[in-house]
Amino acid sequence: MKDTVEPRSLKSIFAIGIATGFFYASGMALFDYLDGSTFHIYKFLFHFIFFGFFMAIAFRKKVTKK
């Protein structure tokens, strides 16, 4: 079987970045909460933006098997 690489649409890349960034930042905020720390919006935004950005870059191509 051969793998094919297809570019994703810009809308799809943004959706992936927003979803992964939100879930990662929420998980880190939950971990801090369970550890006894207070919620920091700047830390949440940092995790949301940077993790979402790098995951959007990582998933900008769609690999499928044919």
Short mmCIF file of C-alpha atoms in Angstrom, two decimals:
data_model
loop_
_atom_site.label_atom_id
_atom_site.label_comp_id
_atom_site.label_asym_id
_atom_site.label_seq_id
_atom_site.Cartn_x
_atom_site.Cartn_y
_atom_site.Cartn_z
CA MET A 1 0.00 0.00 0.00
CA LYS A 2 1.18 3.46 -0.81
CA ASP A 3 0.81 6.49 1.45
CA THR A 4 -0.46 9.68 -0.13
CA VAL A 5 0.19 13.12 1.34
CA GLU A 6 -2.47 15.77 0.83
CA PRO A 7 -2.50 19.35 2.12
CA ARG A 8 -5.29 20.28 4.53
CA SER A 9 -7.44 23.37 4.15
CA LEU A 10 -6.57 26.45 6.20
CA LYS A 11 -9.88 26.13 8.07
CA SER A 12 -9.00 22.57 9.07
CA ILE A 13 -5.52 23.60 10.25
CA PHE A 14 -6.99 26.35 12.45
CA ALA A 15 -9.59 23.94 13.88
CA ILE A 16 -6.89 21.41 14.76
CA GLY A 17 -4.75 24.09 16.41
CA ILE A 18 -7.61 25.50 18.44
CA ALA A 19 -8.92 22.10 19.56
CA THR A 20 -5.55 20.63 20.55
CA GLY A 21 -4.44 23.85 22.22
CA PHE A 22 -7.64 24.08 24.25
CA PHE A 23 -7.53 20.47 25.41
CA TYR A 24 -3.85 20.65 26.34
CA ALA A 25 -4.26 23.95 28.19
CA SER A 26 -7.34 22.63 30.00
CA GLY A 27 -5.45 19.51 31.03
CA MET A 28 -2.56 21.55 32.36
CA ALA A 29 -4.96 23.85 34.24
CA LEU A 30 -6.69 20.80 35.74
CA PHE A 31 -3.32 19.35 36.76
CA ASP A 32 -2.39 22.66 38.46
CA TYR A 33 -5.77 22.76 40.20
CA LEU A 34 -5.37 19.22 41.53
CA ASP A 35 -1.84 20.09 42.64
CA GLY A 36 -3.19 22.98 44.70
CA SER A 37 -2.06 25.89 42.51
CA THR A 38 -4.30 28.75 41.51
CA PHE A 39 -5.52 29.34 37.97
CA HIS A 40 -3.35 31.71 35.92
CA ILE A 41 -4.86 33.01 32.70
CA TYR A 42 -1.44 33.87 31.24
CA LYS A 43 -0.21 30.33 31.75
CA PHE A 44 -3.41 28.98 30.19
CA LEU A 45 -3.04 31.27 27.16
CA PHE A 46 0.63 30.35 26.80
CA HIS A 47 -0.18 26.63 26.70
CA PHE A 48 -3.17 27.22 24.42
CA ILE A 49 -1.31 29.33 21.85
CA PHE A 50 2.03 27.56 21.69
CA PHE A 51 0.83 23.97 21.86
CA GLY A 52 -1.99 24.70 19.41
CA PHE A 53 0.43 26.43 17.04
CA PHE A 54 2.94 23.59 17.00
CA MET A 55 0.27 20.92 16.66
CA ALA A 56 -1.29 22.83 13.76
CA ILE A 57 2.13 22.85 12.07
CA ALA A 58 2.59 19.14 12.75
CA PHE A 59 -0.82 18.21 11.29
CA ARG A 60 -0.84 20.52 8.26
CA LYS A 61 -0.51 17.51 5.94
CA LYS A 62 -2.97 14.64 5.73
CA VAL A 63 -1.42 11.20 5.17
CA THR A 64 -3.73 8.44 3.93
CA LYS A 65 -3.16 4.91 2.67
CA LYS A 66 -4.45 3.87 -0.71
#
